[in-house]
Coordinates of C-alpha atoms and ligand atoms in Angstrom, one line a residue:
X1 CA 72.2 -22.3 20.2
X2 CA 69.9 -22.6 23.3
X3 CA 66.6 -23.8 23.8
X4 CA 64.1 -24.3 26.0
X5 CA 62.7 -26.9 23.9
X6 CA 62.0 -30.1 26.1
X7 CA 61.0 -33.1 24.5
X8 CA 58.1 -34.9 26.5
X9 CA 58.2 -38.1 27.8
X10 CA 55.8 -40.8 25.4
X11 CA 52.7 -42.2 26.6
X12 CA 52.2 -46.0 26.0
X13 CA 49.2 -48.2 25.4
X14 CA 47.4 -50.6 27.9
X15 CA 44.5 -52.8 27.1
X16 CA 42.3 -53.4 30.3
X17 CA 39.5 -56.3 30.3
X18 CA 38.9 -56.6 33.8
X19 CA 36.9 -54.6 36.1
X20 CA 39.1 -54.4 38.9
X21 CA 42.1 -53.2 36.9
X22 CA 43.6 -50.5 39.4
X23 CA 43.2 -48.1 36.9
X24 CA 39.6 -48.6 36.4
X25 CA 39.0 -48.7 40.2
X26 CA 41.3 -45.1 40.3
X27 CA 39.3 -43.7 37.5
X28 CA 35.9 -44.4 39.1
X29 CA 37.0 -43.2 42.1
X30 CA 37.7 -40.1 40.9
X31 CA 34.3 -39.8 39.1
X32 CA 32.9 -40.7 42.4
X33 CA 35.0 -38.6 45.0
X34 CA 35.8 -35.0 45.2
X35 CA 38.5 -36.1 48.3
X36 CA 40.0 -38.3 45.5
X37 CA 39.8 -35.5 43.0
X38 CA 41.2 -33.1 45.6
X39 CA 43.8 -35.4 46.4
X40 CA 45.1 -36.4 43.4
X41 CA 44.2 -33.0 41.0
X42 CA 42.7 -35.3 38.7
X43 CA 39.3 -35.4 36.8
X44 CA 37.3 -37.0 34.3
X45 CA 36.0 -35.5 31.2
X46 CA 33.6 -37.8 29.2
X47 CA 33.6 -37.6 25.4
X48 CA 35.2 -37.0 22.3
X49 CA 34.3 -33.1 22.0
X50 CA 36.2 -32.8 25.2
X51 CA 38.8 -34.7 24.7
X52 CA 39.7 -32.6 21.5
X53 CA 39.1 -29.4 23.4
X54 CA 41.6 -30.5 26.3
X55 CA 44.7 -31.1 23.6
X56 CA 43.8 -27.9 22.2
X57 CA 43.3 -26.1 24.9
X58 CA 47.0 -27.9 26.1
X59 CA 45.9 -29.6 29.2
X60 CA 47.6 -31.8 31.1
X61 CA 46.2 -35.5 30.2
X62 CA 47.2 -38.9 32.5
X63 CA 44.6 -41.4 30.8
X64 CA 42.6 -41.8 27.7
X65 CA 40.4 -44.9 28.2
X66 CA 39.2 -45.8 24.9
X67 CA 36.1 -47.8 23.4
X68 CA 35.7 -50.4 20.5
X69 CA 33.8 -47.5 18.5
X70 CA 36.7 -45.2 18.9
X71 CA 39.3 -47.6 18.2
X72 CA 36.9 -47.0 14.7
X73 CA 37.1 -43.3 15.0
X74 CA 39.8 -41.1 13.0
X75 CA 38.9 -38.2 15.3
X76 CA 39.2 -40.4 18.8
X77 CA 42.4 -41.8 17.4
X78 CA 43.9 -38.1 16.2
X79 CA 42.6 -37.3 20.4
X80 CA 44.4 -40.7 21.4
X81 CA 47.6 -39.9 18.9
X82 CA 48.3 -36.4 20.9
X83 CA 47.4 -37.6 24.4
X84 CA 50.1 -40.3 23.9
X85 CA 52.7 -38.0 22.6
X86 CA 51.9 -35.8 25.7
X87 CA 52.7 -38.8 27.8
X88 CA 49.1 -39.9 28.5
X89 CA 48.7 -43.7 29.1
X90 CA 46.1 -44.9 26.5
X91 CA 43.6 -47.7 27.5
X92 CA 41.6 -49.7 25.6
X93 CA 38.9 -51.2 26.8
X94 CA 35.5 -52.8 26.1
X95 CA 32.3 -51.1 26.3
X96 CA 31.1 -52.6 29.5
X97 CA 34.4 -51.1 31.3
X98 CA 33.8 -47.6 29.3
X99 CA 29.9 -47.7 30.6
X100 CA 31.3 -48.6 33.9
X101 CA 33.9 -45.8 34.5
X102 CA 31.4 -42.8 34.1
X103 CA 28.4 -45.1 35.4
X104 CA 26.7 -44.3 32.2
X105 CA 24.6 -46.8 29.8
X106 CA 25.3 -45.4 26.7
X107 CA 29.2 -45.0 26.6
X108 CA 30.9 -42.0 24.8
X109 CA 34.1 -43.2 22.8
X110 CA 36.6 -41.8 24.8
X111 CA 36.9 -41.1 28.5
X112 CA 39.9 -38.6 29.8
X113 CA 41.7 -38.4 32.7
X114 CA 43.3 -34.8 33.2
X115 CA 44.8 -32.5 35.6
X116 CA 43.2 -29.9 37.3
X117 CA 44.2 -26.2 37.0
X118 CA 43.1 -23.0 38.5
X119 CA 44.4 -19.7 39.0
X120 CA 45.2 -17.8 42.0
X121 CA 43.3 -14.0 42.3
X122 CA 47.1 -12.3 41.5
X123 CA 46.7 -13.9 38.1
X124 CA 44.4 -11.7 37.0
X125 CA 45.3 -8.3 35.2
X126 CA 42.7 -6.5 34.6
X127 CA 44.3 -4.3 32.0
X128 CA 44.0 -7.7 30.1
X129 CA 40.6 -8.4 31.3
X130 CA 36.9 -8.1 29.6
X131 CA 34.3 -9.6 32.6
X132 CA 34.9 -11.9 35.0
X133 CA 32.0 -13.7 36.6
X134 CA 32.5 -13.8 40.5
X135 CA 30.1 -16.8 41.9
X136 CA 29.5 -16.5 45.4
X137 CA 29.2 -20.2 46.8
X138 CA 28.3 -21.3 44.0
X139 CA 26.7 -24.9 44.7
X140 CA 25.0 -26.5 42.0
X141 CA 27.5 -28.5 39.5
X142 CA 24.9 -28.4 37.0
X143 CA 24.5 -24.0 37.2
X144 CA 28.4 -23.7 37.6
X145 CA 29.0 -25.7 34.3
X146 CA 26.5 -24.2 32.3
X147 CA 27.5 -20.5 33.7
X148 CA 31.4 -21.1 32.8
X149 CA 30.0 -22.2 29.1
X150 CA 28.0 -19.3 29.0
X151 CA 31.1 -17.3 30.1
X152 CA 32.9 -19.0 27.3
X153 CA 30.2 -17.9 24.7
X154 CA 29.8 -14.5 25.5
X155 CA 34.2 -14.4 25.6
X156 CA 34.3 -13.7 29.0
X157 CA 37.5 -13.3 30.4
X158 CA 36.8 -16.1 33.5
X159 CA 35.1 -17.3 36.9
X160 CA 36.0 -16.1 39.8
X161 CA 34.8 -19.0 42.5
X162 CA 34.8 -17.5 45.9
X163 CA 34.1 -19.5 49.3
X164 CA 33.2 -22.9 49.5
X165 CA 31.9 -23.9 46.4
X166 CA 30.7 -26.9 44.5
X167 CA 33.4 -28.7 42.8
X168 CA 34.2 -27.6 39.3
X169 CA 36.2 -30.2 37.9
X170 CA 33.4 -33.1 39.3
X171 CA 31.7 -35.1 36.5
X172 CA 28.5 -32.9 36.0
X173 CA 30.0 -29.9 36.6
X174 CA 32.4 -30.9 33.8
X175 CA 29.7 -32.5 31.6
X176 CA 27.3 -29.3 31.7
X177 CA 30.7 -26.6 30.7
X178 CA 30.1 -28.8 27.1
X179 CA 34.4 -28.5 27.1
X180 CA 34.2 -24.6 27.5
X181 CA 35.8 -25.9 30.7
X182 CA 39.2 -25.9 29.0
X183 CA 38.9 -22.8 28.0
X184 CA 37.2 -20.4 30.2
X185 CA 40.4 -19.3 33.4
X186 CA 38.5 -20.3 36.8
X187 CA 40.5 -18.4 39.6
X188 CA 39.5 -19.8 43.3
X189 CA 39.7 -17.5 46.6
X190 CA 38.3 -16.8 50.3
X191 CA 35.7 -14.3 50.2
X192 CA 38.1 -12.3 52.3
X193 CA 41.1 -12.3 49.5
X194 CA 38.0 -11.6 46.7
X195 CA 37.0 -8.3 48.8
X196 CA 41.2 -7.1 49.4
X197 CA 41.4 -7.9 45.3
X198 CA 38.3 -5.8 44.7
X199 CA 39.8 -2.3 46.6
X200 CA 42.3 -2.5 43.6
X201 CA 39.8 -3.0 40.7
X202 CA 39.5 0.0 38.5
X203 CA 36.2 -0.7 36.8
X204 CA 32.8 -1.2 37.9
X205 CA 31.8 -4.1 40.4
X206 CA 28.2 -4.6 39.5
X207 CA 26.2 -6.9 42.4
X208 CA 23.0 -8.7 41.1
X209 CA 20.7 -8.7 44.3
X210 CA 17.3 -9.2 44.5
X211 CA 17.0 -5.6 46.3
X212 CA 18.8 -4.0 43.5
X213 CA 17.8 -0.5 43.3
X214 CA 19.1 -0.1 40.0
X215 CA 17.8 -2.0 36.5
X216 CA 20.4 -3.5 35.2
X217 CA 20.0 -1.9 31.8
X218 CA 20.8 0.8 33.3
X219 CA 24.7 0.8 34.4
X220 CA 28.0 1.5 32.6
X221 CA 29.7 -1.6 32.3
X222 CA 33.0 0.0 30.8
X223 CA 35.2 -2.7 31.1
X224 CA 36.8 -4.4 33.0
X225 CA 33.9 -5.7 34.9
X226 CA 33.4 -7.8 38.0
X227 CA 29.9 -9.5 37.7
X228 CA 28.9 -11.0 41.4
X229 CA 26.2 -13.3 41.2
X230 CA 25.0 -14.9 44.5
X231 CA 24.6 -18.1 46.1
X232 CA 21.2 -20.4 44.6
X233 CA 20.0 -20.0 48.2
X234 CA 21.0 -17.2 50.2
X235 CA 21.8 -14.6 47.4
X236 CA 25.1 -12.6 47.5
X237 CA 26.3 -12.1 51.4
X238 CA 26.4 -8.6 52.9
X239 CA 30.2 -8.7 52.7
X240 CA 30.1 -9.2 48.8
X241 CA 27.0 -7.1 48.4
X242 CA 28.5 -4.0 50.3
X243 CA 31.9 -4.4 48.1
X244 CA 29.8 -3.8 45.0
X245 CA 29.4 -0.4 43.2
X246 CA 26.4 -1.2 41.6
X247 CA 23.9 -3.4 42.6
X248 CA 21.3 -4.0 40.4
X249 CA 18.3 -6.1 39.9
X250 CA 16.8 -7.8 36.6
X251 CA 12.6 -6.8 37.1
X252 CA 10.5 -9.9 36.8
X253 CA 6.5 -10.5 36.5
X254 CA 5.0 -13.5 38.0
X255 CA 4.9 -15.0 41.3
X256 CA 8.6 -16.4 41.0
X257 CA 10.5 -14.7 43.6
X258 CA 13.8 -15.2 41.7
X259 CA 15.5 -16.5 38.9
X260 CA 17.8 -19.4 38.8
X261 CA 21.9 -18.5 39.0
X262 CA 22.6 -19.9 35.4
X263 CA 19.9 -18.0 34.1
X264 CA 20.4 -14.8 35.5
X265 CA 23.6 -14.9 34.4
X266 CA 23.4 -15.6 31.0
X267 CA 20.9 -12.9 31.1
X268 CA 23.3 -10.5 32.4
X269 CA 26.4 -11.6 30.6
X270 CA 24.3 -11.1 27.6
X271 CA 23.6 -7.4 28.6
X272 CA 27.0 -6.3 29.2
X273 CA 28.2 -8.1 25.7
X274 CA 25.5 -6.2 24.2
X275 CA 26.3 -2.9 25.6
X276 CA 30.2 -3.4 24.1
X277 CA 28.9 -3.9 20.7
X278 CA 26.2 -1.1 20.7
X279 CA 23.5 -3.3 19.5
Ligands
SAM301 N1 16.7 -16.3 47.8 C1 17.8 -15.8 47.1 C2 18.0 -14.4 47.4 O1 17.3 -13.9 48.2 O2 18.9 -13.7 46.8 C3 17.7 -16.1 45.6 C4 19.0 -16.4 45.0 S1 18.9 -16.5 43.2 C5 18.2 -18.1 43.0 C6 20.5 -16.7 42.8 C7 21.2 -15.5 42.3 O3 20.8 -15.3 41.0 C8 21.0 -14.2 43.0 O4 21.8 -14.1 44.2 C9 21.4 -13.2 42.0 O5 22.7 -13.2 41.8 C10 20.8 -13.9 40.7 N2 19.4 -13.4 40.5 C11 18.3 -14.3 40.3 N3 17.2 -13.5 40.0 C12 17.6 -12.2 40.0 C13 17.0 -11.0 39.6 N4 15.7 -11.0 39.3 N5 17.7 -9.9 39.6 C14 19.0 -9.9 40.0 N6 19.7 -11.0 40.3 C15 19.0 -12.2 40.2

């Protein structure tokens, strides 16, 4: 009988007490450095919530540094137990090196190293799709993570990144997505390729724009959708906007001229759930 079945290779364990172990020095360095991140399509997720999302999720996992407290932990041991078997190296080491790798004072038990994935725009099929949120030069890690765990809670289908954005899989990017990170697709592409993709779409491509001329209560957002939101400073570009079918605006009060990204997204993504379940 055939099978495709490949048994993987074993992690090991390492314990590390000095500072200027290589794989600390690698580990901070990728924490520090998106060219390091870039280079290597590594990252570092802090915490146990996150560490049992990525082995669910089925990520790819290089390093599981590991504190005293976790070492305590039946749940950072189960984390440590499948990031071996999927050929992770574990580490153990003090708090003081666990602090040090994340530059954070109060240590979470585990910290992961993983690798990186992302989609190209042909992975998408929209027959298969809900809404995916299209971020245009998105730049804030903080709004991007909180937008791709706001995705994740409404079941969006993804995020679309388009352009130079910030860097997804850097620490507070990572840190704000609460794990939804390992869960939520994030498909990257040249606003060029995004605006080819979009000739093809067959549902509705609904803009968000500060000159909206429609509410955005008031569109059909029969699925699948593309939801562009725009850059924190200069909105959605003319390219994008023009693209759109809709564009619409969300009407404020006040003196604020805008909302911010992670906001009005949430406040959209919440609209367009609650027009699919009629409430
Ligand atoms: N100065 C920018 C501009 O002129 O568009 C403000 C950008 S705003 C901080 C970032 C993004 O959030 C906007 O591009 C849009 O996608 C969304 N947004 C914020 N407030 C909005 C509103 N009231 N209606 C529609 N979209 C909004």
């Amino acid at each position: 009988m055939s099978t495709d079945f490949k048994p993987q290779r074993q992690g090991s364990v390492k314990q590390i007490t000095s500072h200027s172990n290589p794989i600390v020095k690698e580990i901070k360095g990728l924490v520090a450095q998106r060219k390091h991140r870039r280079d290597s399509g590594l990252f570092v997720a802090e915490g146990l919530k996150l560490a049992t999302d990525a082995m669910e999720a089925g990520w790819g996992v290089r390093y599981l540094a590991i504190g005293p407290e976790g070492r305590e932990n039946k749940m950072a041991l189960e984390a440590a137990a499948k990031a071996k078997a999927r050929g992770a190296l574990i580490l153990e080491v003090n708090n003081a090196i666990l602090s040090g790798l994340t530059r954070r004072d109060n240590p979470q038990m585990v910290v992961g190293v993983y690798e990186q994935k992302t989609l190209p725009l042909r992975a998408i099929d929209p027959d298969q799709s809900k809404t995916w949120v299209c971020l245009d030069r998105v730049r804030d890690p903080g709004n991007l993570g909180t937008i791709i765990r706001t995705a994740d809670a409404v079941g969006a289908s993804g995020i679309i990144l388009i352009g130079e954005t910030t860097d997804p899989f850097a620490v507070e990017a990572v840190r704000a997505t609460m794990g939804s990170l390992f869960h939520m697709p994030l498909v990257r592409c040249s606003e060029q390729e995004f605006i080819s993709f979009r000739k093809s779409w067959p549902g509705p491509v609904v803009g968000t724009h500060l000159r909206g001329d429609k509410d955005y209560r008031d569109v059909d957002y029969k699925e699948p959708v593309l939801l562009m939101m725009g850059n924190e400073q200069a909105g959605l570009s003319d390219e994008l906007a023009d693209a759109c079918s809709d564009l619409v605006k969300i009407p404020q009060e006040g003196q604020a001229d805008s909302l911010n990204l992670a906001i009005a997204t949430a406040v959209m993504l919440f609209e367009v759930r609650r027009t699919h379940l009629k409430l």
